[in-house]
Amino acid sequence: MSLAKANDPNSIATHVQVCLDGFIDVCSKLIKAEPSMRQKLSPDLMYDGLGRFRLWVGNIGAHRIGRASLDYKLREASHIRVRIFELLQTLETVLQEAREIITGARLPWEDLSDSDLDASDGEVSQSGDELPSELAQLASNISEINSCLMRLSLAIRNPAPHDQFKESAQIDVTHFEAFDIEHVRGKFPLAAEYLVLRLGKAISRRRHYLRYRQTHRKKLEQGLKPQPRLQELIHPSQETSTAPAPSEKIDSTVASSMPLAIKASTSTTNLDEGDYYEDSLSQTSYASSNSDPCRLRPPPLPADGRDGHPFECQLCFRFTSVRLTPAWHKHVYRDLQPYVCTFNECKCLLCHTKQSSLAQLRRHLGKHQEELSLFALPPHMKEDHNDDNEDQAEIDFMSSVTGSEPSLSPKQVI
């Protein structure tokens, strides 16, 4: 397959640009529309749809050309490329239909007369229930398309964790090593010196990885024009300033008319990372303990993901989809790769506590190493979120898991 070039009508980047331009056009026209039109569809709602689409574009580099293009990445995954094309083409159609309604080029279905409805082959409510406006339906379709694109991205990039850490080795964060080693020494004063050094350097290595993921995310986003503020769309001639792309979702409050074949082809494929994590919970335990108020904990599940919709993880900067807090914690620990070899002996080498079995020793050591790994979290993800209800819910959830061992054992070393 030839490399994607600028203005290539068959490239993903070209369709992405058409959609971005379409979003801007619809948002600017909606702001200037009559109040009755803005009542049917809030400009904020459409603007959020643009922000979520830009989040997908920047995360995956869908706007780029050449060897950095999404076409090139998917050159041996034509089935995913075809689905992305279908979704982008559907999005173009949805935006065009919204533009026609907003500008008055055609009437929305709710404003058609009975004779017009009878003459058309459109759907008519037989129950007498009030149908949502066509603009509201189109907004729901945009939300569906954005979610489908994010789910597809889960299949596009899923390298092995070990390879991810190798790629990050060139980033220098050695100035953290002394700080991280002292943290381990202060937390486990009884641990042998070789183990303190090993665990401290492992924390610094995690910082390597997190910094690499953040840098790589910014690199993917290069070339994507900044999103104008909503107010600036009223006067597009003025110089625009940058604004962070909103990641809020459009709530799908109405039934979607998006082609079912596209939705089915996306949802039936095994692309939902959440299913993997939640299925794996039967093999591991991540129950929290609130007995130690100074104990580090994983960050709370982001609000954007609490209803199961895909969201961008601020650690690995990949899209994930989880529905439960324990599944989110598993994702965090998978990013941090907490387990480091400490040699197999009968007692914990960190706190010298005797354990009755090797399985119990692994779980006990795993808890220590999970907490140490959290020390590498960025400051904005270490906010105080002592939620006893969340902790108790997680403990209750995991209490049903019996005779299980961690699916990521201490043998899986960094």
mmCIF file of C-alpha atoms in Angstrom:
data_model
loop_
_atom_site.group_PDB
_atom_site.id
_atom_site.type_symbol
_atom_site.label_atom_id
_atom_site.label_comp_id
_atom_site.label_asym_id
_atom_site.label_seq_id
_atom_site.Cartn_x
_atom_site.Cartn_y
_atom_site.Cartn_z
ATOM 1 C CA MET A 1 0.000 0.000 0.000
ATOM 2 C CA SER A 2 1.343 3.438 -0.941
ATOM 3 C CA LEU A 3 2.003 6.005 1.735
ATOM 4 C CA ALA A 4 -0.772 8.451 2.550
ATOM 5 C CA LYS A 5 -0.088 11.862 0.987
ATOM 6 C CA ALA A 6 -1.535 15.303 1.577
ATOM 7 C CA ASN A 7 -4.934 15.786 -0.105
ATOM 8 C CA ASP A 8 -5.142 12.092 -1.009
ATOM 9 C CA PRO A 9 -8.935 11.534 -1.199
ATOM 10 C CA ASN A 10 -8.485 7.907 -0.145
ATOM 11 C CA SER A 11 -6.464 8.646 2.995
ATOM 12 C CA ILE A 12 -7.771 8.660 6.546
ATOM 13 C CA ALA A 13 -6.074 12.024 7.139
ATOM 14 C CA THR A 14 -8.121 13.638 4.356
ATOM 15 C CA HIS A 15 -11.403 12.382 5.809
ATOM 16 C CA VAL A 16 -10.305 13.475 9.289
ATOM 17 C CA GLN A 17 -9.694 17.008 8.019
ATOM 18 C CA VAL A 18 -13.108 17.059 6.313
ATOM 19 C CA CYS A 19 -14.718 16.079 9.624
ATOM 20 C CA LEU A 20 -12.748 18.691 11.589
ATOM 21 C CA ASP A 21 -13.764 21.409 9.117
ATOM 22 C CA GLY A 22 -17.345 20.156 9.251
ATOM 23 C CA PHE A 23 -17.416 20.371 13.046
ATOM 24 C CA ILE A 24 -16.088 23.944 13.020
ATOM 25 C CA ASP A 25 -18.600 24.956 10.345
ATOM 26 C CA VAL A 26 -21.558 23.418 12.196
ATOM 27 C CA CYS A 27 -20.503 24.943 15.538
ATOM 28 C CA SER A 28 -20.077 28.432 14.068
ATOM 29 C CA LYS A 29 -23.406 28.279 12.220
ATOM 30 C CA LEU A 30 -25.201 26.919 15.280
ATOM 31 C CA ILE A 31 -23.937 29.789 17.451
ATOM 32 C CA LYS A 32 -25.353 32.311 14.971
ATOM 33 C CA ALA A 33 -28.632 30.425 14.439
ATOM 34 C CA GLU A 34 -32.041 31.465 15.751
ATOM 35 C CA PRO A 35 -32.751 30.754 19.454
ATOM 36 C CA SER A 36 -35.341 28.134 18.453
ATOM 37 C CA MET A 37 -32.612 26.228 16.604
ATOM 38 C CA ARG A 38 -30.153 26.470 19.499
ATOM 39 C CA GLN A 39 -32.895 25.141 21.762
ATOM 40 C CA LYS A 40 -32.973 21.944 19.726
ATOM 41 C CA LEU A 41 -29.204 21.502 19.918
ATOM 42 C CA SER A 42 -26.927 23.363 22.311
ATOM 43 C CA PRO A 43 -23.714 24.724 20.729
ATOM 44 C CA ASP A 44 -21.885 23.439 23.824
ATOM 45 C CA LEU A 45 -23.015 19.900 23.012
ATOM 46 C CA MET A 46 -21.707 20.078 19.446
ATOM 47 C CA TYR A 47 -18.485 21.711 20.663
ATOM 48 C CA ASP A 48 -17.952 18.844 23.101
ATOM 49 C CA GLY A 49 -18.418 16.419 20.206
ATOM 50 C CA LEU A 50 -15.653 18.257 18.350
ATOM 51 C CA GLY A 51 -13.417 18.076 21.429
ATOM 52 C CA ARG A 52 -13.922 14.351 21.801
ATOM 53 C CA PHE A 53 -13.244 13.767 18.096
ATOM 54 C CA ARG A 54 -10.035 15.830 18.353
ATOM 55 C CA LEU A 55 -9.040 13.759 21.383
ATOM 56 C CA TRP A 56 -9.228 10.610 19.233
ATOM 57 C CA VAL A 57 -7.391 12.275 16.329
ATOM 58 C CA GLY A 58 -4.535 13.535 18.508
ATOM 59 C CA ASN A 59 -4.249 10.314 20.505
ATOM 60 C CA ILE A 60 -3.838 8.086 17.456
ATOM 61 C CA GLY A 61 -2.252 10.595 15.044
ATOM 62 C CA ALA A 62 -5.108 10.179 12.567
ATOM 63 C CA HIS A 63 -4.367 13.567 10.955
ATOM 64 C CA ARG A 64 -0.786 12.722 9.999
ATOM 65 C CA ILE A 65 0.556 11.643 6.596
ATOM 66 C CA GLY A 66 3.457 9.549 5.313
ATOM 67 C CA ARG A 67 4.981 6.872 7.522
ATOM 68 C CA ALA A 68 3.424 8.510 10.575
ATOM 69 C CA SER A 69 -0.068 8.177 9.088
ATOM 70 C CA LEU A 70 -2.785 5.911 10.377
ATOM 71 C CA ASP A 71 -3.067 4.438 6.879
ATOM 72 C CA TYR A 72 0.531 3.253 7.139
ATOM 73 C CA LYS A 73 0.043 1.841 10.640
ATOM 74 C CA LEU A 74 -2.980 -0.123 9.409
ATOM 75 C CA ARG A 75 -1.425 -1.326 6.147
ATOM 76 C CA GLU A 76 -1.705 -4.931 7.371
ATOM 77 C CA ALA A 77 -5.007 -4.459 9.227
ATOM 78 C CA SER A 78 -7.362 -3.606 6.388
ATOM 79 C CA HIS A 79 -10.448 -4.665 8.368
ATOM 80 C CA ILE A 80 -9.797 -1.955 10.980
ATOM 81 C CA ARG A 81 -8.942 0.607 8.302
ATOM 82 C CA VAL A 82 -12.218 -0.120 6.480
ATOM 83 C CA ARG A 83 -14.225 0.367 9.680
ATOM 84 C CA ILE A 84 -12.511 3.680 10.407
ATOM 85 C CA PHE A 85 -13.300 4.802 6.856
ATOM 86 C CA GLU A 86 -16.953 3.842 7.321
ATOM 87 C CA LEU A 87 -17.185 5.734 10.596
ATOM 88 C CA LEU A 88 -15.523 8.854 9.198
ATOM 89 C CA GLN A 89 -17.748 8.831 6.110
ATOM 90 C CA THR A 90 -20.805 8.433 8.330
ATOM 91 C CA LEU A 91 -19.598 11.330 10.474
ATOM 92 C CA GLU A 92 -19.208 13.495 7.357
ATOM 93 C CA THR A 93 -22.807 12.685 6.397
ATOM 94 C CA VAL A 94 -24.124 13.433 9.891
ATOM 95 C CA LEU A 95 -22.348 16.802 9.973
ATOM 96 C CA GLN A 96 -23.648 17.661 6.499
ATOM 97 C CA GLU A 97 -27.219 16.842 7.571
ATOM 98 C CA ALA A 98 -26.831 18.977 10.697
ATOM 99 C CA ARG A 99 -25.481 21.858 8.596
ATOM 100 C CA GLU A 100 -28.470 21.656 6.209
ATOM 101 C CA ILE A 101 -30.964 21.819 9.082
ATOM 102 C CA ILE A 102 -29.193 24.676 10.877
ATOM 103 C CA THR A 103 -28.926 26.797 7.713
ATOM 104 C CA GLY A 104 -32.522 26.084 6.691
ATOM 105 C CA ALA A 105 -31.553 24.203 3.521
ATOM 106 C CA ARG A 106 -34.081 21.560 4.545
ATOM 107 C CA LEU A 107 -36.639 21.025 7.281
ATOM 108 C CA PRO A 108 -35.971 18.612 10.137
ATOM 109 C CA TRP A 109 -38.366 15.685 10.359
ATOM 110 C CA GLU A 110 -40.215 17.112 13.377
ATOM 111 C CA ASP A 111 -41.218 20.178 11.304
ATOM 112 C CA LEU A 112 -42.501 18.246 8.307
ATOM 113 C CA SER A 113 -46.248 18.257 7.688
ATOM 114 C CA ASP A 114 -48.296 15.059 7.910
ATOM 115 C CA SER A 115 -48.529 14.910 4.120
ATOM 116 C CA ASP A 116 -44.750 15.172 3.833
ATOM 117 C CA LEU A 117 -44.335 12.355 6.332
ATOM 118 C CA ASP A 118 -46.860 10.181 4.494
ATOM 119 C CA ALA A 119 -45.093 10.800 1.201
ATOM 120 C CA SER A 120 -41.699 9.902 2.624
ATOM 121 C CA ASP A 121 -40.501 6.520 3.766
ATOM 122 C CA GLY A 122 -39.311 7.881 7.093
ATOM 123 C CA GLU A 123 -40.287 6.395 10.407
ATOM 124 C CA VAL A 124 -43.423 7.634 12.123
ATOM 125 C CA SER A 125 -44.142 7.055 15.773
ATOM 126 C CA GLN A 126 -47.115 4.718 16.111
ATOM 127 C CA SER A 127 -47.340 5.034 19.874
ATOM 128 C CA GLY A 128 -47.966 8.769 19.929
ATOM 129 C CA ASP A 129 -44.766 9.380 21.910
ATOM 130 C CA GLU A 130 -42.968 12.594 21.040
ATOM 131 C CA LEU A 131 -39.962 11.928 18.848
ATOM 132 C CA PRO A 132 -36.653 13.665 19.611
ATOM 133 C CA SER A 133 -35.619 16.435 17.265
ATOM 134 C CA GLU A 134 -33.535 15.426 14.279
ATOM 135 C CA LEU A 135 -30.653 17.575 15.506
ATOM 136 C CA ALA A 136 -30.716 15.756 18.861
ATOM 137 C CA GLN A 137 -30.651 12.460 16.961
ATOM 138 C CA LEU A 138 -27.667 13.611 14.910
ATOM 139 C CA ALA A 139 -25.840 14.660 18.100
ATOM 140 C CA SER A 140 -26.451 11.182 19.491
ATOM 141 C CA ASN A 141 -25.003 9.684 16.302
ATOM 142 C CA ILE A 142 -21.868 11.805 16.697
ATOM 143 C CA SER A 143 -21.461 10.485 20.242
ATOM 144 C CA GLU A 144 -21.823 6.907 18.975
ATOM 145 C CA ILE A 145 -19.247 7.456 16.230
ATOM 146 C CA ASN A 146 -16.718 8.986 18.644
ATOM 147 C CA SER A 147 -17.113 6.027 21.021
ATOM 148 C CA CYS A 148 -16.682 3.538 18.164
ATOM 149 C CA LEU A 149 -13.507 5.266 16.958
ATOM 150 C CA MET A 150 -12.052 5.188 20.469
ATOM 151 C CA ARG A 151 -12.864 1.495 20.842
ATOM 152 C CA LEU A 152 -11.171 0.743 17.532
ATOM 153 C CA SER A 153 -8.043 2.520 18.759
ATOM 154 C CA LEU A 154 -7.728 -0.134 21.484
ATOM 155 C CA ALA A 155 -6.932 -2.656 18.750
ATOM 156 C CA ILE A 156 -4.543 -0.392 16.856
ATOM 157 C CA ARG A 157 -1.891 0.007 19.554
ATOM 158 C CA ASN A 158 -1.413 -2.713 22.138
ATOM 159 C CA PRO A 159 2.343 -3.433 22.485
ATOM 160 C CA ALA A 160 3.739 -5.678 25.182
ATOM 161 C CA PRO A 161 4.504 -3.803 28.442
ATOM 162 C CA HIS A 162 8.126 -4.971 28.356
ATOM 163 C CA ASP A 163 8.620 -3.394 24.913
ATOM 164 C CA GLN A 164 7.069 -0.157 26.143
ATOM 165 C CA PHE A 165 9.611 0.081 28.957
ATOM 166 C CA LYS A 166 12.485 -0.624 26.545
ATOM 167 C CA GLU A 167 11.369 2.244 24.295
ATOM 168 C CA SER A 168 11.433 4.667 27.241
ATOM 169 C CA ALA A 169 15.023 3.899 28.296
ATOM 170 C CA GLN A 170 16.506 6.841 26.369
ATOM 171 C CA ILE A 171 14.661 9.405 28.533
ATOM 172 C CA ASP A 172 16.877 10.558 31.410
ATOM 173 C CA VAL A 173 15.279 10.717 34.841
ATOM 174 C CA THR A 174 18.305 9.516 36.832
ATOM 175 C CA HIS A 175 18.026 12.604 39.024
ATOM 176 C CA PHE A 176 15.012 10.889 40.601
ATOM 177 C CA GLU A 177 16.936 7.757 41.634
ATOM 178 C CA ALA A 178 18.319 9.042 44.942
ATOM 179 C CA PHE A 179 14.895 10.400 45.863
ATOM 180 C CA ASP A 180 13.145 7.123 44.990
ATOM 181 C CA ILE A 181 15.722 4.991 46.790
ATOM 182 C CA GLU A 182 15.327 7.070 49.954
ATOM 183 C CA HIS A 183 11.560 6.639 49.706
ATOM 184 C CA VAL A 184 11.953 2.847 49.704
ATOM 185 C CA ARG A 185 14.506 2.948 52.527
ATOM 186 C CA GLY A 186 12.209 5.089 54.666
ATOM 187 C CA LYS A 187 9.219 2.865 54.010
ATOM 188 C CA PHE A 188 11.035 -0.438 54.601
ATOM 189 C CA PRO A 189 13.951 0.176 57.010
ATOM 190 C CA LEU A 190 14.393 -3.586 57.553
ATOM 191 C CA ALA A 191 14.926 -4.370 53.865
ATOM 192 C CA ALA A 192 18.371 -5.404 52.616
ATOM 193 C CA GLU A 193 20.352 -2.676 50.858
ATOM 194 C CA TYR A 194 20.436 -4.509 47.507
ATOM 195 C CA LEU A 195 16.648 -4.721 47.588
ATOM 196 C CA VAL A 196 16.238 -1.050 48.523
ATOM 197 C CA LEU A 197 18.398 -0.081 45.532
ATOM 198 C CA ARG A 198 16.543 -2.418 43.183
ATOM 199 C CA LEU A 199 13.085 -1.220 44.206
ATOM 200 C CA GLY A 200 14.115 2.446 44.190
ATOM 201 C CA LYS A 201 15.569 2.206 40.694
ATOM 202 C CA ALA A 202 12.428 0.393 39.563
ATOM 203 C CA ILE A 203 10.359 3.429 40.604
ATOM 204 C CA SER A 204 12.690 5.676 38.571
ATOM 205 C CA ARG A 205 12.290 3.317 35.628
ATOM 206 C CA ARG A 206 8.529 3.776 35.847
ATOM 207 C CA ARG A 207 9.059 7.528 35.686
ATOM 208 C CA HIS A 208 11.029 6.889 32.471
ATOM 209 C CA TYR A 209 8.040 5.112 31.018
ATOM 210 C CA LEU A 210 5.407 7.649 32.099
ATOM 211 C CA ARG A 211 7.502 10.530 30.744
ATOM 212 C CA TYR A 212 7.972 8.639 27.479
ATOM 213 C CA ARG A 213 4.237 8.039 27.088
ATOM 214 C CA GLN A 214 3.514 11.736 27.679
ATOM 215 C CA THR A 215 6.186 12.799 25.170
ATOM 216 C CA HIS A 216 4.968 10.289 22.604
ATOM 217 C CA ARG A 217 1.389 11.535 23.001
ATOM 218 C CA LYS A 218 2.501 15.116 22.273
ATOM 219 C CA LYS A 219 4.437 13.893 19.242
ATOM 220 C CA LEU A 220 1.361 12.172 17.826
ATOM 221 C CA GLU A 221 -0.627 15.380 18.215
ATOM 222 C CA GLN A 222 1.890 17.485 16.275
ATOM 223 C CA GLY A 223 0.330 19.153 13.248
ATOM 224 C CA LEU A 224 -3.191 19.149 14.663
ATOM 225 C CA LYS A 225 -4.499 22.702 14.617
ATOM 226 C CA PRO A 226 -5.537 24.070 18.027
ATOM 227 C CA GLN A 227 -9.227 24.023 18.783
ATOM 228 C CA PRO A 228 -10.759 27.527 18.799
ATOM 229 C CA ARG A 229 -12.808 28.558 21.794
ATOM 230 C CA LEU A 230 -16.543 28.373 21.331
ATOM 231 C CA GLN A 231 -17.003 32.147 21.612
ATOM 232 C CA GLU A 232 -14.370 32.768 18.933
ATOM 233 C CA LEU A 233 -16.385 30.863 16.335
ATOM 234 C CA ILE A 234 -18.747 33.852 16.209
ATOM 235 C CA HIS A 235 -15.894 35.984 14.811
ATOM 236 C CA PRO A 236 -13.644 33.558 12.898
ATOM 237 C CA SER A 237 -11.597 36.410 11.429
ATOM 238 C CA GLN A 238 -10.091 37.183 14.829
ATOM 239 C CA GLU A 239 -6.907 35.479 15.908
ATOM 240 C CA THR A 240 -7.774 32.292 17.757
ATOM 241 C CA SER A 241 -6.128 31.117 20.931
ATOM 242 C CA THR A 242 -5.642 27.561 22.007
ATOM 243 C CA ALA A 243 -8.066 25.746 24.225
ATOM 244 C CA PRO A 244 -7.795 22.256 25.633
ATOM 245 C CA ALA A 245 -10.030 19.863 23.779
ATOM 246 C CA PRO A 246 -12.975 18.855 25.942
ATOM 247 C CA SER A 247 -13.198 15.134 26.592
ATOM 248 C CA GLU A 248 -16.763 15.136 27.846
ATOM 249 C CA LYS A 249 -19.129 12.813 26.076
ATOM 250 C CA ILE A 250 -22.415 13.625 24.409
ATOM 251 C CA ASP A 251 -25.015 11.691 26.332
ATOM 252 C CA SER A 252 -26.911 9.343 24.072
ATOM 253 C CA THR A 253 -30.376 10.198 25.353
ATOM 254 C CA VAL A 254 -32.125 9.222 22.139
ATOM 255 C CA ALA A 255 -32.114 6.090 20.049
ATOM 256 C CA SER A 256 -29.324 6.089 17.496
ATOM 257 C CA SER A 257 -29.999 5.926 13.776
ATOM 258 C CA MET A 258 -26.372 5.234 12.963
ATOM 259 C CA PRO A 259 -26.084 2.317 10.497
ATOM 260 C CA LEU A 260 -26.409 -0.837 12.570
ATOM 261 C CA ALA A 261 -23.870 -2.680 10.438
ATOM 262 C CA ILE A 262 -21.155 -0.208 11.424
ATOM 263 C CA LYS A 263 -22.080 -0.314 15.117
ATOM 264 C CA ALA A 264 -22.252 -4.104 15.118
ATOM 265 C CA SER A 265 -18.923 -4.527 13.327
ATOM 266 C CA THR A 266 -17.252 -2.337 15.935
ATOM 267 C CA SER A 267 -18.932 -3.671 19.054
ATOM 268 C CA THR A 268 -18.778 -7.374 18.224
ATOM 269 C CA THR A 269 -15.041 -7.315 17.594
ATOM 270 C CA ASN A 270 -12.970 -8.085 20.668
ATOM 271 C CA LEU A 271 -11.749 -4.525 21.138
ATOM 272 C CA ASP A 272 -13.103 -3.688 24.584
ATOM 273 C CA GLU A 273 -10.203 -3.596 27.004
ATOM 274 C CA GLY A 274 -12.654 -3.453 29.888
ATOM 275 C CA ASP A 275 -13.860 -6.982 29.212
ATOM 276 C CA TYR A 276 -10.284 -8.216 29.467
ATOM 277 C CA TYR A 277 -9.643 -6.468 32.757
ATOM 278 C CA GLU A 278 -12.907 -7.421 34.397
ATOM 279 C CA ASP A 279 -12.614 -11.055 33.303
ATOM 280 C CA SER A 280 -9.123 -11.110 34.782
ATOM 281 C CA LEU A 281 -10.398 -9.960 38.157
ATOM 282 C CA SER A 282 -11.377 -13.529 38.936
ATOM 283 C CA GLN A 283 -7.652 -14.342 39.023
ATOM 284 C CA THR A 284 -6.273 -11.512 41.115
ATOM 285 C CA SER A 285 -7.072 -9.270 44.061
ATOM 286 C CA TYR A 286 -6.654 -5.520 44.298
ATOM 287 C CA ALA A 287 -8.696 -4.861 47.442
ATOM 288 C CA SER A 288 -7.687 -1.655 49.183
ATOM 289 C CA SER A 289 -7.131 -1.196 52.868
ATOM 290 C CA ASN A 290 -8.096 2.032 54.614
ATOM 291 C CA SER A 291 -6.300 1.118 57.835
ATOM 292 C CA ASP A 292 -3.275 3.262 56.878
ATOM 293 C CA PRO A 293 -4.208 6.853 55.940
ATOM 294 C CA CYS A 294 -0.669 7.440 54.578
ATOM 295 C CA ARG A 295 -0.868 4.509 52.201
ATOM 296 C CA LEU A 296 -0.629 5.428 48.521
ATOM 297 C CA ARG A 297 -3.632 4.412 46.460
ATOM 298 C CA PRO A 298 -4.376 4.252 42.747
ATOM 299 C CA PRO A 299 -6.072 7.370 41.355
ATOM 300 C CA PRO A 300 -9.880 7.247 41.203
ATOM 301 C CA LEU A 301 -11.644 6.073 38.068
ATOM 302 C CA PRO A 302 -11.986 9.173 35.829
ATOM 303 C CA ALA A 303 -15.508 10.542 35.578
ATOM 304 C CA ASP A 304 -15.431 10.168 31.784
ATOM 305 C CA GLY A 305 -15.159 6.394 32.124
ATOM 306 C CA ARG A 306 -17.654 5.653 34.885
ATOM 307 C CA ASP A 307 -20.417 4.699 32.448
ATOM 308 C CA GLY A 308 -18.219 2.307 30.447
ATOM 309 C CA HIS A 309 -17.417 4.733 27.612
ATOM 310 C CA PRO A 310 -13.815 4.790 26.333
ATOM 311 C CA PHE A 311 -11.558 7.464 27.818
ATOM 312 C CA GLU A 312 -7.905 8.448 27.554
ATOM 313 C CA CYS A 313 -5.778 7.140 30.429
ATOM 314 C CA GLN A 314 -3.514 9.913 31.737
ATOM 315 C CA LEU A 315 -0.729 7.410 32.498
ATOM 316 C CA CYS A 316 -0.284 5.490 29.230
ATOM 317 C CA PHE A 317 -2.267 7.990 27.097
ATOM 318 C CA ARG A 318 -4.154 5.188 25.404
ATOM 319 C CA PHE A 319 -7.886 4.725 25.269
ATOM 320 C CA THR A 320 -9.306 2.217 27.710
ATOM 321 C CA SER A 321 -12.791 1.114 28.645
ATOM 322 C CA VAL A 322 -13.515 -0.133 32.162
ATOM 323 C CA ARG A 323 -16.704 -0.153 34.195
ATOM 324 C CA LEU A 324 -15.523 -1.056 37.693
ATOM 325 C CA THR A 325 -12.999 0.510 40.055
ATOM 326 C CA PRO A 326 -11.064 -2.784 40.539
ATOM 327 C CA ALA A 327 -10.705 -3.048 36.746
ATOM 328 C CA TRP A 328 -9.365 0.508 36.616
ATOM 329 C CA HIS A 329 -6.865 -0.277 39.379
ATOM 330 C CA LYS A 330 -5.708 -3.294 37.394
ATOM 331 C CA HIS A 331 -5.133 -1.036 34.400
ATOM 332 C CA VAL A 332 -3.085 1.396 36.535
ATOM 333 C CA TYR A 333 -0.909 -1.417 37.874
ATOM 334 C CA ARG A 334 -0.488 -2.837 34.384
ATOM 335 C CA ASP A 335 0.873 0.549 33.285
ATOM 336 C CA LEU A 336 3.190 0.771 36.304
ATOM 337 C CA GLN A 337 4.443 -2.861 36.134
ATOM 338 C CA PRO A 338 4.916 -3.026 39.925
ATOM 339 C CA TYR A 339 6.461 -6.474 40.356
ATOM 340 C CA VAL A 340 10.222 -6.829 40.818
ATOM 341 C CA CYS A 341 12.057 -10.036 41.648
ATOM 342 C CA THR A 342 13.020 -10.348 45.339
ATOM 343 C CA PHE A 343 14.026 -14.039 45.254
ATOM 344 C CA ASN A 344 11.788 -16.804 46.644
ATOM 345 C CA GLU A 345 12.214 -17.255 50.391
ATOM 346 C CA CYS A 346 9.810 -18.066 53.190
ATOM 347 C CA LYS A 347 9.594 -14.615 54.686
ATOM 348 C CA CYS A 348 8.907 -11.169 53.283
ATOM 349 C CA LEU A 349 12.246 -9.520 52.497
ATOM 350 C CA LEU A 350 10.722 -6.083 53.058
ATOM 351 C CA CYS A 351 9.060 -6.267 56.467
ATOM 352 C CA HIS A 352 10.243 -9.734 57.648
ATOM 353 C CA THR A 353 6.678 -10.969 58.182
ATOM 354 C CA LYS A 354 6.308 -14.763 58.043
ATOM 355 C CA GLN A 355 3.901 -16.121 55.428
ATOM 356 C CA SER A 356 2.239 -19.527 55.503
ATOM 357 C CA SER A 357 2.549 -20.344 51.803
ATOM 358 C CA LEU A 358 4.251 -19.228 48.610
ATOM 359 C CA ALA A 359 0.918 -18.027 47.221
ATOM 360 C CA GLN A 360 0.316 -15.889 50.299
ATOM 361 C CA LEU A 361 3.889 -14.577 50.113
ATOM 362 C CA ARG A 362 3.317 -13.520 46.505
ATOM 363 C CA ARG A 363 0.135 -11.691 47.406
ATOM 364 C CA HIS A 364 1.816 -10.041 50.395
ATOM 365 C CA LEU A 365 4.859 -8.942 48.388
ATOM 366 C CA GLY A 366 2.613 -7.863 45.558
ATOM 367 C CA LYS A 367 0.789 -5.441 47.850
ATOM 368 C CA HIS A 368 4.064 -3.851 48.951
ATOM 369 C CA GLN A 369 5.284 -3.483 45.378
ATOM 370 C CA GLU A 370 1.964 -2.142 44.102
ATOM 371 C CA GLU A 371 2.118 0.647 46.670
ATOM 372 C CA LEU A 372 5.747 1.423 45.831
ATOM 373 C CA SER A 373 4.861 1.645 42.146
ATOM 374 C CA LEU A 374 2.250 4.319 42.922
ATOM 375 C CA PHE A 375 5.072 6.609 44.088
ATOM 376 C CA ALA A 376 5.887 7.148 40.380
ATOM 377 C CA LEU A 377 2.465 8.642 39.629
ATOM 378 C CA PRO A 378 2.423 12.240 38.343
ATOM 379 C CA PRO A 379 1.510 14.784 41.062
ATOM 380 C CA HIS A 380 -1.909 15.585 39.551
ATOM 381 C CA MET A 381 -2.905 11.935 39.957
ATOM 382 C CA LYS A 382 -1.933 11.777 43.638
ATOM 383 C CA GLU A 383 -4.786 13.930 44.894
ATOM 384 C CA ASP A 384 -6.354 12.973 48.188
ATOM 385 C CA HIS A 385 -9.377 10.860 47.341
ATOM 386 C CA ASN A 386 -10.005 8.926 50.522
ATOM 387 C CA ASP A 387 -13.324 7.399 49.603
ATOM 388 C CA ASP A 388 -14.249 4.821 52.210
ATOM 389 C CA ASN A 389 -17.294 3.795 50.201
ATOM 390 C CA GLU A 390 -15.123 3.110 47.161
ATOM 391 C CA ASP A 391 -12.651 1.117 49.256
ATOM 392 C CA GLN A 392 -15.414 -0.915 50.865
ATOM 393 C CA ALA A 393 -17.064 -1.592 47.515
ATOM 394 C CA GLU A 394 -13.774 -2.886 46.177
ATOM 395 C CA ILE A 395 -13.207 -5.055 49.242
ATOM 396 C CA ASP A 396 -16.737 -6.462 48.973
ATOM 397 C CA PHE A 397 -16.220 -7.132 45.276
ATOM 398 C CA MET A 398 -12.954 -8.989 45.845
ATOM 399 C CA SER A 399 -14.156 -10.903 48.919
ATOM 400 C CA SER A 400 -15.960 -13.289 46.583
ATOM 401 C CA VAL A 401 -12.643 -14.217 44.962
ATOM 402 C CA THR A 402 -11.206 -17.237 46.769
ATOM 403 C CA GLY A 403 -8.077 -19.266 46.212
ATOM 404 C CA SER A 404 -6.765 -16.858 43.610
ATOM 405 C CA GLU A 405 -3.243 -15.763 42.822
ATOM 406 C CA PRO A 406 -2.148 -12.578 41.057
ATOM 407 C CA SER A 407 -2.310 -12.889 37.283
ATOM 408 C CA LEU A 408 0.757 -10.617 37.169
ATOM 409 C CA SER A 409 3.162 -12.424 39.462
ATOM 410 C CA PRO A 410 6.459 -11.193 40.884
ATOM 411 C CA LYS A 411 8.105 -13.310 38.175
ATOM 412 C CA GLN A 412 7.011 -10.676 35.652
ATOM 413 C CA VAL A 413 9.891 -8.320 36.373
ATOM 414 C CA ILE A 414 10.578 -4.898 34.896
#
